[in-house]
Amino acid sequence: MANTHSFLLMPGAGLHAPEDRADGQVLRRLAHPDLVGTGRATELDLEGARHAIEVVDSSHPAGPKLIRMARDAGRALARRPGIGGLRLFENRLYRTHAVRAATLPRSEDPHTGIDPADLMTIGFTITDSATGKPVEGATVMVYYNQAKHQGTGAKTDAAGRAETRWLKTLPTIEQIWVMPPDPPLWWGAFAKDVAAADSFEIAIDPVDPAWRDVVRFYLPRPSFDISAGVVVAILDTGVAEEPGLTLSGGMNTVEGEPDTDWGSNGDPHGTHVAGLAGADTARIKGAAPGVTLRSYRVFGAGGAPAATFAIVKAVTAAVADGCDILNLSLGIDGTDPPLAEAIAHARDMGALVIAAGDNSYGGAVGSPAANPDCVAVSALGRTDCLPSGAQPQADVTSTRGSDPDCFLPSFSCIGSQLDLIGPGVGAISTVPGGFGQMSGSSMACPVISGLAAQILARRRDIFTAPRTRARSDALCEALEESARSMGLAPDQEGRGMPKVGMAE
């Protein structure tokens, strides 16, 4: 089908329609997961017109279908509140909430229209401080006005070298950032007010898992009762089978990919998130060490973004698989009704959904975290938990908590929808092949998920309760009641950080 676009076809109300309702009967007549194969072409009456559609996937016989249809017609129908008893939504694309070069706001190139004679070339050589070997794939960012994202950047080659242009009339570089390549096995580098020069040699420190990072500061000796049977779902880029992660399977819900391929898609984000929730190694422990994890890969191979349908299908699958807590370290701007309804379904089935607030640099809380059915989490940092000159130093601000070493990072979102805050600046965790550090609300979120697992393991009255909304509400209430203020404003930290398992 030429000039097509993907959409979600939904019941007229709710995530799943009853069998005896007309919209449910229509959806059931469309392709079932075992009938889809490579796609099934059919026609559908929508608003008095016949539309050619291709049913690509289904999350439930009488629930959301992933379809392809003519782009313009689909977008016109998606703007309407109802279409013949059904609803149509665009398949939106989600991002992870870790601070990395690929996710930073785009810098403005200051050199457009500048006479080449007025420009100089600055060369950078980035090496590993322990081995002296070059670091390939690091991103060097050179700012003359970082607040407005004005500057230039380049990636290092196999020799650890990168070059960028600079105005000769600017004698001082406001900020230099060196973002480590994936997986982030180094701390990177950060410097302010540096005299411009023809070349710089910068050695970046490898991550030592023995370093007391912000997570280990607040959780120096976490322990967890694995016999309790709590299960945490990680909806992310996939989780690699690293030592110390108790994985019990999962599902890949990405369009066109095998559903059994739930491991890492090459992006270390999901493995890092999983470790923060439940790693149990001699060197690193998550918030609930050894908790059973299930991986639901919603991000496509090669770093592709996650689509609404993939996340909706993963939420539905995680609930059906008996997961107690769903971790969503991802988001978009604005709202997304299909995912909101999937999250409401999870809550109705007794599962608690915990979502990263966003890395909007003082902007709004994103979706799905802003949804009232989610526990929305922002990130916290500590100045005494960051190595000198490490790249996460760029996120340190003057917005401090009651402890002067505690700060709200520059990337944090702000909003009344925030419920809790967790450690998330320079957090060390598992990555494919070792240990690495990342920052973002993506990192704070799984720490809170792990703490929720701690509460559920201790509160057998909640764990054994019928899987209804009363169960998820009880867990949510217990989690939030355990929180203490870190001395920040409510629209920065919500109710604060849960104290369960935390150091006093």
CSV table of C-alpha atoms in Angstrom, one decimal, residues 110-502:
chain,number,residue,atom,x,y,z
A,110,PRO,CA,27.2,29.5,14.6
A,111,HIS,CA,29.2,29.4,11.4
A,112,THR,CA,26.6,29.7,8.7
A,113,GLY,CA,27.6,32.6,6.5
A,114,ILE,CA,30.9,33.2,8.3
A,115,ASP,CA,34.0,34.0,6.3
A,116,PRO,CA,36.3,30.9,6.6
A,117,ALA,CA,39.2,33.3,7.3
A,118,ASP,CA,37.4,34.2,10.6
A,119,LEU,CA,37.3,30.5,11.7
A,120,MET,CA,39.9,28.3,13.4
A,121,THR,CA,39.9,24.5,13.7
A,122,ILE,CA,40.1,23.0,17.1
A,123,GLY,CA,41.4,19.4,17.3
A,124,PHE,CA,40.5,17.1,20.2
A,125,THR,CA,42.1,13.8,21.2
A,126,ILE,CA,40.2,11.7,23.7
A,127,THR,CA,41.9,8.9,25.5
A,128,ASP,CA,41.1,6.4,28.3
A,129,SER,CA,42.9,7.8,31.4
A,130,ALA,CA,43.7,4.2,32.7
A,131,THR,CA,45.1,2.7,29.5
A,132,GLY,CA,46.0,5.7,27.4
A,133,LYS,CA,44.1,4.1,24.4
A,134,PRO,CA,42.0,6.3,22.1
A,135,VAL,CA,38.3,6.4,22.7
A,136,GLU,CA,36.3,6.1,19.5
A,137,GLY,CA,32.7,7.4,19.2
A,138,ALA,CA,32.9,10.0,21.9
A,139,THR,CA,30.9,13.2,21.2
A,140,VAL,CA,32.8,16.4,21.8
A,141,MET,CA,30.5,19.4,22.2
A,142,VAL,CA,31.9,22.9,22.3
A,143,TYR,CA,29.5,25.7,23.4
A,144,TYR,CA,29.7,29.5,23.4
A,145,ASN,CA,26.2,29.8,24.8
A,146,GLN,CA,25.1,26.5,26.3
A,147,ALA,CA,21.9,27.8,27.7
A,148,LYS,CA,20.7,28.5,24.2
A,149,HIS,CA,22.4,25.3,22.8
A,150,GLN,CA,24.7,27.4,20.7
A,151,GLY,CA,27.9,25.7,19.7
A,152,THR,CA,29.3,22.8,17.6
A,153,GLY,CA,30.1,19.2,18.0
A,154,ALA,CA,31.9,16.2,16.5
A,155,LYS,CA,32.5,12.5,17.1
A,156,THR,CA,35.9,11.0,17.6
A,157,ASP,CA,37.4,8.6,15.1
A,158,ALA,CA,39.3,5.4,15.7
A,159,ALA,CA,42.3,7.4,16.8
A,160,GLY,CA,40.2,9.2,19.3
A,161,ARG,CA,40.4,12.5,17.3
A,162,ALA,CA,37.7,15.0,16.4
A,163,GLU,CA,37.8,18.4,14.9
A,164,THR,CA,35.4,21.4,15.1
A,165,ARG,CA,35.3,25.0,14.0
A,166,TRP,CA,35.5,28.0,16.2
A,167,LEU,CA,35.2,31.7,15.8
A,168,LYS,CA,38.6,33.4,16.2
A,169,THR,CA,36.9,36.4,17.8
A,170,LEU,CA,35.8,34.2,20.7
A,171,PRO,CA,38.8,33.8,23.0
A,172,THR,CA,36.9,31.7,25.6
A,173,ILE,CA,35.0,28.4,25.2
A,174,GLU,CA,32.1,28.6,27.6
A,175,GLN,CA,31.7,24.9,28.0
A,176,ILE,CA,33.3,21.7,26.7
A,177,TRP,CA,31.4,18.4,27.0
A,178,VAL,CA,32.8,15.0,26.2
A,179,MET,CA,29.9,12.5,26.1
A,180,PRO,CA,31.1,8.9,26.2
A,181,PRO,CA,30.1,6.5,23.4
A,182,ASP,CA,27.7,3.6,24.0
A,183,PRO,CA,27.9,1.7,26.2
A,184,PRO,CA,28.9,4.5,28.5
A,185,LEU,CA,31.9,2.9,30.2
A,186,TRP,CA,33.6,6.2,30.9
A,187,TRP,CA,32.6,9.3,32.9
A,188,GLY,CA,33.2,11.7,30.0
A,189,ALA,CA,34.5,15.2,30.7
A,190,PHE,CA,33.2,18.7,31.5
A,191,ALA,CA,35.0,22.0,31.6
A,192,LYS,CA,33.9,25.7,31.8
A,193,ASP,CA,35.5,28.9,30.7
A,194,VAL,CA,38.4,27.4,28.7
A,195,ALA,CA,40.8,29.5,26.6
A,196,ALA,CA,40.4,28.6,22.9
A,197,ALA,CA,43.3,26.7,21.5
A,198,ASP,CA,44.3,24.8,18.4
A,199,SER,CA,44.1,21.4,20.2
A,200,PHE,CA,43.1,19.7,23.4
A,201,GLU,CA,44.1,16.3,24.8
A,202,ILE,CA,41.5,15.0,27.2
A,203,ALA,CA,41.8,11.8,29.2
A,204,ILE,CA,38.4,10.4,30.4
A,205,ASP,CA,38.1,8.1,33.4
A,206,PRO,CA,36.6,4.6,33.0
A,207,VAL,CA,33.7,3.9,35.3
A,208,ASP,CA,34.7,2.0,38.5
A,209,PRO,CA,31.7,0.2,39.9
A,210,ALA,CA,33.2,0.6,43.4
A,211,TRP,CA,32.7,4.4,43.1
A,212,ARG,CA,30.0,5.6,45.5
A,213,ASP,CA,27.5,7.1,43.1
A,214,VAL,CA,24.3,8.8,44.0
A,215,VAL,CA,22.4,5.5,44.1
A,216,ARG,CA,24.9,3.8,46.4
A,217,PHE,CA,24.8,7.0,48.6
A,218,TYR,CA,21.1,6.5,49.3
A,219,LEU,CA,21.1,2.7,49.1
A,220,PRO,CA,24.5,1.6,50.5
A,221,ARG,CA,23.4,-1.9,51.5
A,222,PRO,CA,20.1,-2.9,49.8
A,223,SER,CA,18.6,-6.3,50.4
A,224,PHE,CA,15.5,-8.0,49.0
A,225,ASP,CA,13.5,-11.1,49.7
A,226,ILE,CA,13.5,-12.8,46.3
A,227,SER,CA,11.2,-15.5,47.7
A,228,ALA,CA,8.4,-13.0,47.8
A,229,GLY,CA,7.8,-13.5,44.0
A,230,VAL,CA,7.6,-9.9,43.0
A,231,VAL,CA,8.1,-9.3,39.2
A,232,VAL,CA,9.2,-6.0,37.6
A,233,ALA,CA,8.6,-5.4,33.9
A,234,ILE,CA,11.2,-3.3,32.0
A,235,LEU,CA,9.6,-1.7,28.9
A,236,ASP,CA,12.6,-0.4,27.1
A,237,THR,CA,15.4,-1.1,24.6
A,238,GLY,CA,15.7,-4.7,25.7
A,239,VAL,CA,17.7,-6.2,28.5
A,240,ALA,CA,21.0,-8.1,27.9
A,241,GLU,CA,21.5,-11.3,29.9
A,242,GLU,CA,24.2,-9.8,32.1
A,243,PRO,CA,25.5,-11.5,35.3
A,244,GLY,CA,23.4,-10.4,38.3
A,245,LEU,CA,20.2,-9.8,36.4
A,246,THR,CA,17.4,-12.3,37.2
A,247,LEU,CA,15.6,-12.4,33.9
A,248,SER,CA,12.6,-14.6,33.4
A,249,GLY,CA,11.9,-13.9,29.7
A,250,GLY,CA,9.8,-11.3,28.1
A,251,MET,CA,8.6,-10.2,24.6
A,252,ASN,CA,9.6,-8.1,21.7
A,253,THR,CA,6.5,-6.0,20.6
A,254,VAL,CA,8.2,-4.0,17.8
A,255,GLU,CA,6.5,-4.2,14.4
A,256,GLY,CA,8.2,-6.7,12.1
A,257,GLU,CA,10.6,-8.2,14.7
A,258,PRO,CA,10.5,-11.6,16.3
A,259,ASP,CA,8.5,-11.6,19.6
A,260,THR,CA,11.2,-13.8,21.2
A,261,ASP,CA,13.9,-11.2,20.6
A,262,TRP,CA,13.5,-9.3,23.9
A,263,GLY,CA,17.3,-8.9,24.5
A,264,SER,CA,19.2,-5.6,24.0
A,265,ASN,CA,18.7,-3.9,20.7
A,266,GLY,CA,22.3,-2.6,20.9
A,267,ASP,CA,21.3,0.4,23.0
A,268,PRO,CA,22.5,-0.1,26.6
A,269,HIS,CA,19.7,1.9,28.1
A,270,GLY,CA,17.4,-1.0,28.9
A,271,THR,CA,20.1,-3.1,30.5
A,272,HIS,CA,21.2,0.0,32.6
A,273,VAL,CA,17.6,0.6,33.7
A,274,ALA,CA,17.2,-3.1,34.6
A,275,GLY,CA,20.3,-3.1,36.8
A,276,LEU,CA,19.2,0.0,38.7
A,277,ALA,CA,15.9,-1.9,39.6
A,278,GLY,CA,17.3,-5.3,40.4
A,279,ALA,CA,21.0,-6.1,39.8
A,280,ASP,CA,22.6,-8.4,42.3
A,281,THR,CA,26.3,-8.6,41.8
A,282,ALA,CA,29.3,-8.4,44.1
A,283,ARG,CA,30.1,-5.0,42.7
A,284,ILE,CA,26.6,-3.5,41.9
A,285,LYS,CA,23.2,-3.9,43.6
A,286,GLY,CA,20.0,-2.4,42.4
A,287,ALA,CA,17.2,-1.1,44.6
A,288,ALA,CA,15.7,-4.6,44.9
A,289,PRO,CA,18.7,-6.9,44.4
A,290,GLY,CA,17.7,-10.1,42.6
A,291,VAL,CA,14.1,-9.2,41.9
A,292,THR,CA,12.6,-11.1,39.0
A,293,LEU,CA,12.7,-9.0,35.8
A,294,ARG,CA,10.9,-9.4,32.5
A,295,SER,CA,12.1,-7.5,29.4
A,296,TYR,CA,9.6,-6.1,27.0
A,297,ARG,CA,11.5,-4.6,24.1
A,298,VAL,CA,9.5,-1.7,22.6
A,299,PHE,CA,12.4,0.1,20.8
A,300,GLY,CA,13.4,-1.3,17.4
A,301,ALA,CA,16.7,-2.6,16.3
A,302,GLY,CA,19.4,-0.1,15.3
A,303,GLY,CA,18.2,2.5,17.8
A,304,ALA,CA,14.7,3.0,16.3
A,305,PRO,CA,12.2,4.8,18.5
A,306,ALA,CA,9.4,3.1,20.3
A,307,ALA,CA,5.9,3.4,18.8
A,308,THR,CA,2.7,3.7,20.7
A,309,PHE,CA,1.3,0.4,19.6
A,310,ALA,CA,4.5,-1.5,20.7
A,311,ILE,CA,4.2,0.1,24.2
A,312,VAL,CA,0.5,-0.6,24.4
A,313,LYS,CA,1.0,-4.2,23.4
A,314,ALA,CA,3.9,-4.5,25.9
A,315,VAL,CA,1.8,-3.1,28.8
A,316,THR,CA,-1.0,-5.6,27.9
A,317,ALA,CA,1.4,-8.5,27.8
A,318,ALA,CA,3.2,-7.6,31.0
A,319,VAL,CA,-0.1,-7.5,32.8
A,320,ALA,CA,-1.2,-10.8,31.3
A,321,ASP,CA,2.2,-12.3,32.4
A,322,GLY,CA,1.6,-11.3,36.0
A,323,CYS,CA,4.0,-8.5,36.4
A,324,ASP,CA,3.5,-6.4,39.5
A,325,ILE,CA,5.4,-3.2,38.6
A,326,LEU,CA,5.9,-1.8,35.1
A,327,ASN,CA,8.9,0.5,34.6
A,328,LEU,CA,8.6,3.0,31.7
A,329,SER,CA,11.7,5.1,31.3
A,330,LEU,CA,10.5,6.7,28.1
A,331,GLY,CA,8.1,9.4,26.9
A,332,ILE,CA,6.9,12.0,24.5
A,333,ASP,CA,5.5,15.5,24.8
A,334,GLY,CA,1.8,16.0,25.0
A,335,THR,CA,-0.7,13.2,25.5
A,336,ASP,CA,-1.3,9.8,24.0
A,337,PRO,CA,-4.8,8.4,24.7
A,338,PRO,CA,-4.1,4.7,23.6
A,339,LEU,CA,-1.2,4.4,26.1
A,340,ALA,CA,-3.2,6.2,28.8
A,341,GLU,CA,-5.9,3.6,28.4
A,342,ALA,CA,-3.4,0.7,28.5
A,343,ILE,CA,-2.0,2.1,31.7
A,344,ALA,CA,-5.5,2.4,33.2
A,345,HIS,CA,-6.0,-1.2,32.3
A,346,ALA,CA,-2.7,-2.2,34.1
A,347,ARG,CA,-3.9,-0.3,37.2
A,348,ASP,CA,-7.3,-2.0,37.0
A,349,MET,CA,-5.5,-5.3,36.9
A,350,GLY,CA,-3.5,-4.6,40.1
A,351,ALA,CA,-0.2,-3.5,38.5
A,352,LEU,CA,1.6,-0.3,39.4
A,353,VAL,CA,3.1,1.8,36.5
A,354,ILE,CA,6.1,3.9,37.3
A,355,ALA,CA,7.3,6.4,34.6
A,356,ALA,CA,10.2,8.8,34.1
A,357,GLY,CA,9.1,12.4,34.2
A,358,ASP,CA,11.1,13.7,31.3
A,359,ASN,CA,14.4,15.5,30.6
A,360,SER,CA,12.8,18.7,29.4
A,361,TYR,CA,15.3,21.1,30.9
A,362,GLY,CA,12.8,23.0,33.1
A,363,GLY,CA,9.9,22.1,30.8
A,364,ALA,CA,6.7,20.1,31.4
A,365,VAL,CA,6.3,16.5,32.6
A,366,GLY,CA,5.9,14.3,29.5
A,367,SER,CA,3.6,11.4,28.7
A,368,PRO,CA,3.0,8.9,30.0
A,369,ALA,CA,4.3,10.2,33.4
A,370,ALA,CA,1.9,13.1,33.5
A,371,ASN,CA,-1.0,10.6,33.4
A,372,PRO,CA,-2.6,10.4,36.8
A,373,ASP,CA,-2.5,6.6,36.7
A,374,CYS,CA,1.3,6.7,36.6
A,375,VAL,CA,3.8,7.3,39.4
A,376,ALA,CA,5.8,10.2,37.8
A,377,VAL,CA,9.5,10.4,38.8
A,378,SER,CA,12.0,13.2,38.6
A,379,ALA,CA,15.8,12.9,39.1
A,380,LEU,CA,18.1,14.0,41.9
A,381,GLY,CA,21.9,14.4,42.0
A,382,ARG,CA,24.6,14.9,44.6
A,383,THR,CA,27.8,16.9,44.0
A,384,ASP,CA,29.8,14.6,46.3
A,385,CYS,CA,28.9,11.6,44.2
A,386,LEU,CA,30.4,12.9,40.9
A,387,PRO,CA,34.1,12.6,40.0
A,388,SER,CA,35.9,15.9,39.4
A,389,GLY,CA,35.6,16.9,35.8
A,390,ALA,CA,33.1,14.2,34.9
A,391,GLN,CA,30.5,15.0,32.2
A,392,PRO,CA,27.5,14.9,34.6
A,393,GLN,CA,29.0,17.9,36.4
A,394,ALA,CA,27.4,19.8,33.5
A,395,ASP,CA,24.0,19.0,35.1
A,396,VAL,CA,24.8,20.5,38.5
A,397,THR,CA,22.7,23.6,39.4
A,398,SER,CA,22.2,26.0,42.3
A,399,THR,CA,18.8,24.5,43.0
A,400,ARG,CA,19.7,22.7,46.2
A,401,GLY,CA,17.8,20.6,48.7
A,402,SER,CA,17.9,20.7,52.4
A,403,ASP,CA,21.3,18.9,52.1
A,404,PRO,CA,23.5,21.4,50.2
A,405,ASP,CA,25.2,18.6,48.3
A,406,CYS,CA,21.8,17.5,46.9
A,407,PHE,CA,20.7,19.3,43.7
A,408,LEU,CA,18.0,19.3,41.0
A,409,PRO,CA,19.8,18.6,37.7
A,410,SER,CA,19.5,21.0,34.8
A,411,PHE,CA,17.7,18.5,32.6
A,412,SER,CA,14.9,18.0,35.1
A,413,CYS,CA,11.2,18.6,34.2
A,414,ILE,CA,9.0,20.6,36.4
A,415,GLY,CA,5.3,20.1,37.1
A,416,SER,CA,2.5,19.4,39.6
A,417,GLN,CA,2.2,15.9,38.1
A,418,LEU,CA,5.4,14.7,39.7
A,419,ASP,CA,4.9,12.2,42.5
A,420,LEU,CA,8.4,11.2,43.6
A,421,ILE,CA,12.1,11.9,43.0
A,422,GLY,CA,14.9,9.4,42.8
A,423,PRO,CA,18.7,9.3,42.4
A,424,GLY,CA,19.5,9.8,38.7
A,425,VAL,CA,22.7,11.8,38.0
A,426,GLY,CA,25.8,9.8,37.2
A,427,ALA,CA,24.1,6.5,38.2
A,428,ILE,CA,26.2,3.4,37.8
A,429,SER,CA,24.6,0.2,36.6
A,430,THR,CA,24.9,-2.8,34.4
A,431,VAL,CA,25.4,-2.3,30.6
A,432,PRO,CA,26.1,-5.0,28.0
A,433,GLY,CA,29.6,-6.2,28.8
A,434,GLY,CA,30.2,-4.4,32.1
A,435,PHE,CA,29.2,-1.3,34.1
A,436,GLY,CA,28.5,2.2,32.9
A,437,GLN,CA,27.0,5.5,34.1
A,438,MET,CA,24.1,7.4,32.8
A,439,SER,CA,22.0,10.4,33.9
A,440,GLY,CA,18.3,11.2,33.5
A,441,SER,CA,14.8,10.6,34.9
A,442,SER,CA,15.2,7.3,33.1
A,443,MET,CA,17.7,6.3,35.8
A,444,ALA,CA,15.7,7.6,38.8
A,445,CYS,CA,12.6,5.7,37.6
A,446,PRO,CA,13.9,2.1,38.0
A,447,VAL,CA,15.3,3.0,41.5
A,448,ILE,CA,11.7,3.9,42.5
A,449,SER,CA,10.4,0.7,40.8
A,450,GLY,CA,12.9,-1.3,42.9
A,451,LEU,CA,11.7,0.4,46.0
A,452,ALA,CA,8.1,-0.3,45.1
A,453,ALA,CA,9.2,-4.0,44.8
A,454,GLN,CA,10.7,-3.7,48.3
A,455,ILE,CA,7.4,-2.6,49.7
A,456,LEU,CA,5.4,-5.2,47.9
A,457,ALA,CA,7.7,-8.0,49.1
A,458,ARG,CA,7.3,-6.8,52.7
A,459,ARG,CA,3.5,-6.1,52.5
A,460,ARG,CA,2.1,-9.5,51.9
A,461,ASP,CA,-1.4,-8.1,52.5
A,462,ILE,CA,-0.9,-6.0,49.3
A,463,PHE,CA,0.9,-8.7,47.3
A,464,THR,CA,-1.7,-11.4,47.9
A,465,ALA,CA,-4.7,-9.1,47.4
A,466,PRO,CA,-6.9,-9.7,44.4
A,467,ARG,CA,-5.4,-8.1,41.2
A,468,THR,CA,-7.7,-5.1,41.0
A,469,ARG,CA,-7.2,-1.4,41.1
A,470,ALA,CA,-7.5,-1.6,44.9
A,471,ARG,CA,-4.2,-3.6,44.9
A,472,SER,CA,-2.3,-1.1,42.7
A,473,ASP,CA,-3.8,1.8,44.7
A,474,ALA,CA,-2.6,0.3,48.0
A,475,LEU,CA,0.9,-0.2,46.6
A,476,CYS,CA,1.0,3.4,45.2
A,477,GLU,CA,-0.2,4.8,48.6
A,478,ALA,CA,2.4,2.8,50.5
A,479,LEU,CA,5.1,3.9,48.2
A,480,GLU,CA,4.2,7.6,48.4
A,481,GLU,CA,3.6,7.5,52.1
A,482,SER,CA,7.1,6.3,52.6
A,483,ALA,CA,8.5,9.4,50.9
A,484,ARG,CA,10.4,12.2,52.6
A,485,SER,CA,11.0,15.6,51.2
A,486,MET,CA,14.5,16.3,50.0
A,487,GLY,CA,14.0,20.0,50.5
A,488,LEU,CA,13.0,20.9,47.0
A,489,ALA,CA,9.7,22.4,45.8
A,490,PRO,CA,6.7,20.0,45.3
A,491,ASP,CA,6.7,20.6,41.5
A,492,GLN,CA,10.4,19.5,41.5
A,493,GLU,CA,10.2,16.4,43.8
A,494,GLY,CA,6.5,15.6,44.3
A,495,ARG,CA,6.3,14.1,47.8
A,496,GLY,CA,10.1,13.4,47.9
A,497,MET,CA,12.1,10.2,47.9
A,498,PRO,CA,10.8,7.0,49.3
A,499,LYS,CA,12.8,6.1,52.4
A,500,VAL,CA,12.2,2.3,52.3
A,501,GLY,CA,15.7,0.8,52.1
A,502,MET,CA,17.3,4.2,52.1
